[in-house]
Short mmCIF file of C-alpha atoms and ligand atoms in Angstrom, two decimals:
data_model
loop_
_atom_site.label_atom_id
_atom_site.label_comp_id
_atom_site.label_asym_id
_atom_site.label_seq_id
_atom_site.Cartn_x
_atom_site.Cartn_y
_atom_site.Cartn_z
CA MET A 509 123.54 74.12 178.65
CA LYS A 510 123.49 77.78 177.77
CA LYS A 511 126.52 77.13 175.83
CA ILE A 512 125.14 74.37 173.89
CA LEU A 513 122.00 76.40 173.02
CA LYS A 514 124.14 79.24 171.90
CA ASN A 515 126.33 76.70 169.77
CA ILE A 516 123.05 75.27 168.26
CA GLY A 517 122.09 78.95 167.33
CA LEU A 518 125.18 79.44 165.48
CA VAL A 519 125.00 76.26 163.75
CA VAL A 520 121.49 77.11 162.48
CA VAL A 521 122.77 80.44 161.15
CA CYS A 522 125.74 78.79 159.39
CA GLY A 523 123.32 76.26 158.19
CA MET A 524 120.85 78.63 156.87
CA MET A 525 123.81 80.56 155.00
CA MET A 526 124.78 77.31 153.35
CA LEU A 527 121.16 76.55 152.21
CA ASN A 528 120.97 78.90 149.50
CA SER A 529 123.82 77.10 147.58
CA GLU A 530 123.12 73.78 145.86
CA ALA A 531 126.60 73.21 144.68
CA GLN A 532 127.96 70.02 146.29
CA THR A 533 129.39 71.36 149.35
CA ILE A 534 131.63 68.54 150.57
CA ASP A 535 135.09 69.86 151.25
CA PRO A 536 137.95 67.23 151.37
CA HIS A 537 139.71 69.25 154.11
CA THR A 538 136.72 69.46 156.41
CA LYS A 539 136.40 66.82 159.23
CA TYR A 540 132.74 65.88 159.01
CA VAL A 541 131.25 64.15 162.27
CA MET A 542 127.87 63.26 160.86
CA VAL A 543 125.98 62.65 157.61
CA ILE A 544 122.32 61.99 157.13
CA HIS A 545 119.93 61.12 154.31
CA GLY A 546 116.19 61.29 154.09
CA GLY A 547 115.78 59.40 150.90
CA ALA A 548 116.60 59.64 147.19
CA GLY A 549 114.55 59.83 144.21
CA THR A 550 113.23 62.00 141.43
CA ILE A 551 113.25 65.02 143.67
CA GLU A 552 112.94 68.11 141.48
CA LYS A 553 112.48 71.69 142.22
CA LYS A 554 109.61 72.15 139.81
CA TYR A 555 107.53 69.64 141.77
CA MET A 556 108.36 71.26 145.12
CA THR A 557 106.57 74.31 146.79
CA PRO A 558 108.79 76.74 148.83
CA GLN A 559 106.84 75.62 152.03
CA LYS A 560 107.57 71.91 151.30
CA GLU A 561 111.18 72.58 150.46
CA LYS A 562 111.47 74.63 153.87
CA ALA A 563 109.72 71.85 155.90
CA TYR A 564 112.29 69.33 154.56
CA ARG A 565 115.35 71.58 154.98
CA ASP A 566 114.01 72.27 158.65
CA ALA A 567 113.66 68.77 159.45
CA LEU A 568 117.06 67.68 158.17
CA THR A 569 118.67 70.69 160.00
CA LYS A 570 116.90 69.53 163.18
CA ALA A 571 118.05 65.92 162.87
CA LEU A 572 121.60 67.10 162.42
CA GLU A 573 121.30 69.46 165.33
CA HIS A 574 120.14 66.62 167.60
CA GLY A 575 122.83 64.32 166.21
CA TYR A 576 125.59 66.86 166.71
CA LYS A 577 124.60 67.67 170.19
CA MET A 578 125.09 64.00 171.22
CA ILE A 579 128.58 64.25 169.61
CA ASP A 580 129.38 67.39 171.15
CA GLU A 581 128.59 66.30 174.63
CA GLY A 582 130.69 63.23 174.27
CA TYR A 583 128.08 60.55 173.65
CA PRO A 584 128.86 57.44 171.80
CA ALA A 585 128.24 57.52 167.91
CA MET A 586 125.47 55.03 168.35
CA ASP A 587 123.47 57.69 170.50
CA ALA A 588 123.98 60.44 167.79
CA VAL A 589 122.64 58.12 164.90
CA GLN A 590 119.68 57.17 167.15
CA ALA A 591 118.98 60.80 167.88
CA ALA A 592 119.12 62.01 164.22
CA VAL A 593 117.02 59.17 162.87
CA ASN A 594 114.43 59.52 165.69
CA VAL A 595 113.90 63.06 164.54
CA MET A 596 113.28 62.03 161.00
CA GLU A 597 111.14 59.01 162.02
CA ASP A 598 108.97 61.46 164.02
CA SER A 599 108.58 63.62 160.96
CA PRO A 600 105.53 62.79 158.53
CA LEU A 601 107.81 64.06 155.80
CA PHE A 602 109.90 61.05 155.62
CA ASN A 603 109.19 57.40 154.82
CA ALA A 604 110.13 56.13 158.26
CA GLY A 605 108.22 55.87 161.55
CA LYS A 606 105.22 58.39 161.30
CA GLY A 607 104.74 58.96 157.56
CA ALA A 608 105.99 55.45 156.41
CA VAL A 609 104.61 54.12 153.05
CA PHE A 610 101.74 51.55 153.03
CA THR A 611 101.88 47.94 151.97
CA HIS A 612 99.44 46.60 149.40
CA GLU A 613 96.96 45.62 152.24
CA GLY A 614 97.17 49.20 153.69
CA LYS A 615 99.31 48.54 156.72
CA ASN A 616 102.72 50.29 157.80
CA GLU A 617 105.51 47.55 158.10
CA LEU A 618 108.68 49.19 159.43
CA ASP A 619 112.11 48.08 159.03
CA ALA A 620 115.51 49.30 160.71
CA SER A 621 118.92 48.42 161.40
CA ILE A 622 121.88 49.93 163.31
CA MET A 623 125.63 48.84 163.53
CA ASP A 624 128.46 49.96 165.83
CA GLY A 625 131.81 50.36 164.04
CA ALA A 626 134.02 49.63 167.19
CA THR A 627 132.42 46.25 168.05
CA LEU A 628 130.89 45.13 164.76
CA LYS A 629 127.76 44.59 166.80
CA ALA A 630 124.43 45.14 165.06
CA GLY A 631 120.72 44.93 165.47
CA ALA A 632 117.82 44.90 163.10
CA VAL A 633 114.05 44.56 162.96
CA ALA A 634 111.61 43.98 160.05
CA GLY A 635 107.95 44.14 159.59
CA ILE A 636 107.29 45.72 162.81
CA THR A 637 103.83 47.53 163.20
CA THR A 638 103.69 49.03 166.90
CA ILE A 639 107.04 50.53 167.74
CA ARG A 640 107.17 54.25 167.34
CA ASN A 641 110.92 54.50 166.58
CA PRO A 642 112.01 51.37 164.65
CA ILE A 643 115.83 52.26 165.04
CA ASN A 644 115.30 52.10 168.80
CA ALA A 645 113.87 48.66 168.54
CA ALA A 646 117.01 47.60 166.39
CA ARG A 647 119.44 48.84 168.90
CA THR A 648 117.42 47.04 171.61
CA VAL A 649 117.82 43.69 169.67
CA MET A 650 121.73 44.63 169.26
CA GLU A 651 121.98 45.43 173.07
CA LYS A 652 119.38 42.94 174.87
CA SER A 653 119.20 39.88 172.86
CA GLU A 654 121.68 37.43 171.59
CA HIS A 655 120.36 37.89 168.07
CA VAL A 656 120.98 40.41 165.18
CA MET A 657 117.67 40.44 163.49
CA MET A 658 114.00 40.00 164.54
CA VAL A 659 110.93 40.13 162.51
CA GLY A 660 107.07 40.58 162.75
CA GLN A 661 105.13 40.29 165.95
CA GLY A 662 108.08 38.71 167.93
CA ALA A 663 110.30 41.88 167.08
CA ASP A 664 107.45 44.12 168.19
CA LEU A 665 106.92 42.01 171.52
CA PHE A 666 110.65 42.19 172.23
CA ALA A 667 111.00 45.82 171.74
CA GLN A 668 107.89 46.60 173.90
CA GLN A 669 109.15 44.16 176.55
CA ASN A 670 112.44 46.19 176.64
CA GLY A 671 110.92 49.52 177.01
CA CYS A 672 110.61 50.89 173.39
CA ASP A 673 107.65 53.29 173.08
CA THR A 674 104.71 51.70 171.56
CA VAL A 675 101.94 53.29 169.41
CA SER A 676 98.63 51.96 167.72
CA PRO A 677 99.48 51.09 164.03
CA ALA A 678 97.07 54.06 163.16
CA TYR A 679 99.91 56.30 164.45
CA PHE A 680 101.98 55.91 161.33
CA PHE A 681 99.05 57.12 159.02
CA THR A 682 99.41 60.08 156.77
CA GLN A 683 96.81 61.08 154.12
CA GLU A 684 99.58 61.54 151.48
CA ARG A 685 101.09 58.26 151.82
CA TRP A 686 97.57 56.75 151.77
CA ASP A 687 96.84 58.57 148.47
CA GLN A 688 100.07 57.46 147.08
CA LEU A 689 99.14 53.76 147.72
CA GLN A 690 95.65 54.36 146.29
CA ARG A 691 97.18 55.81 142.85
CA THR A 692 99.80 53.09 142.81
CA ILE A 693 97.09 50.40 143.25
CA ALA A 694 94.90 52.07 140.66
CA GLU A 695 97.85 52.37 138.10
CA GLU A 696 98.58 48.72 138.69
CA GLU A 697 94.85 47.73 138.02
CA VAL A 698 94.82 49.79 134.92
CA GLY A 699 97.72 47.43 133.93
CA ARG A 700 100.03 50.21 133.04
CA ALA A 701 102.81 47.98 131.86
CA ALA A 702 102.39 45.89 135.07
CA TYR A 703 103.33 48.85 137.11
CA ASN A 704 106.34 50.31 135.15
CA TYR A 705 108.76 51.59 137.83
CA ASN A 706 110.17 54.16 135.33
CA ASP A 707 106.86 55.84 134.94
CA ILE A 708 107.27 59.36 136.30
CA ARG A 709 103.93 60.82 135.50
CA ASP A 710 101.69 62.37 138.22
CA SER A 711 104.52 63.70 140.18
CA ARG A 712 102.63 66.30 142.22
CA ILE A 713 103.29 64.64 145.61
CA ALA A 714 106.21 66.36 147.80
CA GLY A 715 108.11 66.77 144.68
CA ILE A 716 108.59 63.14 144.11
CA SER A 717 107.18 60.86 141.48
CA PRO A 718 105.30 57.65 141.82
CA LYS A 719 108.41 55.66 141.12
CA ASP A 720 110.11 57.55 143.93
CA ALA A 721 107.15 57.74 146.21
CA LYS A 722 108.47 54.48 147.32
CA PHE A 723 111.59 56.07 148.67
CA GLY A 724 112.21 58.39 151.54
CA THR A 725 114.08 56.15 153.69
CA VAL A 726 116.25 57.96 156.49
CA GLY A 727 119.79 56.90 157.57
CA ALA A 728 122.72 58.47 159.53
CA VAL A 729 126.33 57.91 160.23
CA ALA A 730 128.27 59.51 163.13
CA LEU A 731 131.70 59.85 164.25
CA ASP A 732 132.15 60.30 168.04
CA LYS A 733 134.82 62.05 170.03
CA LYS A 734 136.49 58.73 170.68
CA GLY A 735 136.80 58.14 167.11
CA ASN A 736 134.20 55.36 166.80
CA LEU A 737 131.65 55.16 163.97
CA ALA A 738 128.16 54.14 163.95
CA ALA A 739 125.45 53.76 161.23
CA GLY A 740 121.75 53.31 161.26
CA THR A 741 118.72 53.19 158.57
CA SER A 742 115.13 53.19 159.11
CA THR A 743 112.23 52.77 156.58
CA GLY A 744 108.63 52.01 155.74
CA GLY A 745 109.94 50.08 152.71
CA MET A 746 108.24 50.53 149.39
CA THR A 747 104.69 51.61 148.64
CA ASN A 748 102.43 48.61 147.70
CA LYS A 749 104.95 46.13 148.85
CA ARG A 750 103.58 42.74 149.19
CA PHE A 751 103.53 39.54 151.48
CA GLY A 752 106.08 40.11 154.23
CA ARG A 753 108.35 41.84 151.78
CA VAL A 754 111.55 43.09 153.45
CA GLY A 755 114.03 45.49 151.53
CA ASP A 756 117.63 46.22 152.23
CA SER A 757 117.41 48.76 155.10
CA PRO A 758 117.17 46.22 157.88
CA ILE A 759 119.85 43.87 156.27
CA ILE A 760 123.19 44.31 157.86
CA GLY A 761 125.72 44.60 154.85
CA ALA A 762 123.02 45.75 152.23
CA GLY A 763 121.28 48.86 153.61
CA THR A 764 123.65 49.41 156.61
CA TYR A 765 127.21 48.54 157.44
CA CYS A 766 129.77 50.09 159.82
CA ASN A 767 133.46 49.13 160.74
CA ASN A 768 135.80 51.61 162.34
CA ALA A 769 138.56 50.09 160.00
CA THR A 770 136.83 51.35 156.90
CA ALA A 771 133.65 53.47 157.15
CA GLY A 772 129.94 53.71 158.08
CA ILE A 773 127.48 53.44 155.44
CA SER A 774 123.54 54.01 155.12
CA CYS A 775 121.64 53.30 151.90
CA THR A 776 118.42 54.42 150.30
CA GLY A 777 116.91 53.30 147.10
CA TRP A 778 115.11 50.41 145.34
CA GLY A 779 116.04 47.74 147.92
CA GLU A 780 116.11 44.60 145.85
CA TYR A 781 119.11 45.95 143.98
CA TYR A 782 120.76 47.12 147.15
CA ILE A 783 120.49 43.52 148.54
CA ARG A 784 121.81 41.87 145.47
CA GLU A 785 124.75 44.39 145.26
CA VAL A 786 125.27 43.80 149.03
CA ALA A 787 125.72 47.55 148.73
CA ALA A 788 126.83 48.96 152.07
CA ASN A 789 129.34 46.19 152.69
CA ARG A 790 130.53 46.54 149.15
CA VAL A 791 131.51 50.21 149.92
CA SER A 792 133.54 48.92 153.04
CA SER A 793 135.15 46.14 151.10
CA LEU A 794 136.24 48.48 148.18
CA ILE A 795 137.81 50.62 150.95
CA GLU A 796 139.56 47.77 152.57
CA LEU A 797 140.66 45.66 149.88
CA LYS A 798 140.99 47.96 146.91
CA GLY A 799 142.15 51.11 148.81
CA LEU A 800 139.48 53.20 147.37
CA SER A 801 138.69 56.52 149.04
CA VAL A 802 135.32 57.03 150.70
CA VAL A 803 133.91 58.94 147.63
CA ASP A 804 135.43 56.60 145.06
CA ALA A 805 134.13 53.43 146.67
CA THR A 806 130.70 55.01 147.15
CA LYS A 807 130.45 56.28 143.56
CA GLN A 808 131.60 52.81 142.21
CA VAL A 809 128.71 51.13 144.18
CA ILE A 810 126.05 53.55 143.03
CA ASP A 811 127.29 53.02 139.34
CA GLU A 812 127.10 49.19 139.72
CA ILE A 813 123.61 49.56 141.16
CA GLY A 814 122.58 51.86 138.25
CA LYS A 815 124.01 49.46 135.71
CA MET A 816 121.80 46.77 137.13
CA GLY A 817 118.78 48.89 136.83
CA GLY A 818 118.32 50.20 140.34
CA ASP A 819 118.47 53.73 141.76
CA GLY A 820 119.01 55.55 145.01
CA GLY A 821 121.76 56.77 146.97
CA ILE A 822 124.46 56.14 149.53
CA ILE A 823 126.07 58.07 152.47
CA THR A 824 129.49 57.15 153.81
CA LEU A 825 131.69 58.54 156.59
CA ASN A 826 135.01 57.33 157.65
CA ARG A 827 137.17 57.96 161.01
CA ASP A 828 139.14 60.77 159.41
CA GLY A 829 135.91 62.65 158.83
CA GLN A 830 135.71 62.20 155.05
CA VAL A 831 132.37 61.96 153.77
CA ALA A 832 130.45 60.77 150.52
CA MET A 833 126.88 61.33 149.58
CA GLU A 834 126.32 59.79 146.16
CA PHE A 835 122.99 59.17 144.35
CA ASN A 836 121.95 58.43 140.70
CA THR A 837 118.45 60.03 141.10
CA SER A 838 117.78 63.72 140.50
CA GLY A 839 117.85 64.42 144.21
CA MET A 840 118.55 63.11 147.78
CA TYR A 841 117.61 64.77 151.09
CA ARG A 842 120.80 64.97 152.78
CA GLY A 843 123.06 66.87 155.05
CA THR A 844 126.42 67.06 157.09
CA VAL A 845 127.65 68.69 160.18
CA ASP A 846 131.36 69.21 160.69
CA GLU A 847 133.49 68.98 163.98
CA ASN A 848 132.71 72.71 164.59
CA GLY A 849 128.89 72.29 164.24
CA LYS A 850 128.49 73.77 160.81
CA ILE A 851 125.44 72.36 159.28
CA THR A 852 124.78 71.90 155.65
CA VAL A 853 121.69 70.67 154.00
CA GLU A 854 121.02 69.80 150.40
CA ILE A 855 118.24 68.26 148.28
CA TYR A 856 118.74 68.51 144.59
CA LYS A 857 121.83 67.24 142.39
N1 LIG B 2354 115.56 50.81 150.43
C1 LIG B 2354 114.11 50.84 150.83
C2 LIG B 2354 113.52 49.45 150.68
O1 LIG B 2354 113.69 48.95 149.52
C3 LIG B 2354 113.53 52.03 150.28
C4 LIG B 2354 114.11 53.41 150.37
O2 LIG B 2354 115.19 53.57 150.48
O3 LIG B 2354 113.45 54.33 150.28
O4 LIG B 2354 112.89 49.13 151.52
#
């Protein structure tokens, strides 16, 4: 135990050393064992306070530490993904679990999915309202039912019956997200071009614009000591979403995909485009059928989404420990940990 704590101490020191540099730090010769994201959007330094930036960096670092500890101790990649995602779900900073965005009616409806690269088993939930950690509910569907996806009250009930922590819907509330909804509704009512998603005025909140106030989904991909991959994604969806809207995050193949033969992939961004692109599976298919590298496949899918008019980011990790973190927005909360436990966290382009 002492050794683990010491290792984590070292990891944090290394991580802090990397934090000052915003150059893209992916090294093609390094073997990475985990990559995470905390959402992509118009995340710019000019809208960020030093305190807020530090809070994001600390939260990402903590998520990577928890994930790495699992990997280091020999647990399956699924456990590492869940551990890292749980940290971000519990943090009010991210649009997942506590701090999720609000629907038009002022509710939090949460979506999540998880996939095992060794067995191609997967689980997903959509529109749940009372499970503290939606990724745990997704894993429960995978492991304890014959199904891949459950939605709404049934999914809440199933997760509860199978031991997932429940909370009152009020648990997910944060003032920032609530204010964000009120502003979005006000803009809509004023009829500003039927709520123009390209409007990036009034960008004071958490360094993100109204457009991107919709983003902030979290995701992780891990590679365990047996060489197995797992990927997972968790989100509150998009602010002001209507009538049972479900985005890409809980859809296997769109927001999450994982196959030991290719890679594990987790997406964040404007979900409707990711669904139409079948984004996560497309990255995998480009690797499998076209022989593209992890980076080239991920870049191509982001480019295609951009051409359709969508925006966001994608993280990818394969069994060789090669990683990609691509996005067509000005920033993406993201980080990696390598096989020696060295953590790197980045925010801006
Ligand atoms: N992809 C998510 C959705 O459309 C949003 C996000 O990534 O922030 O529900």
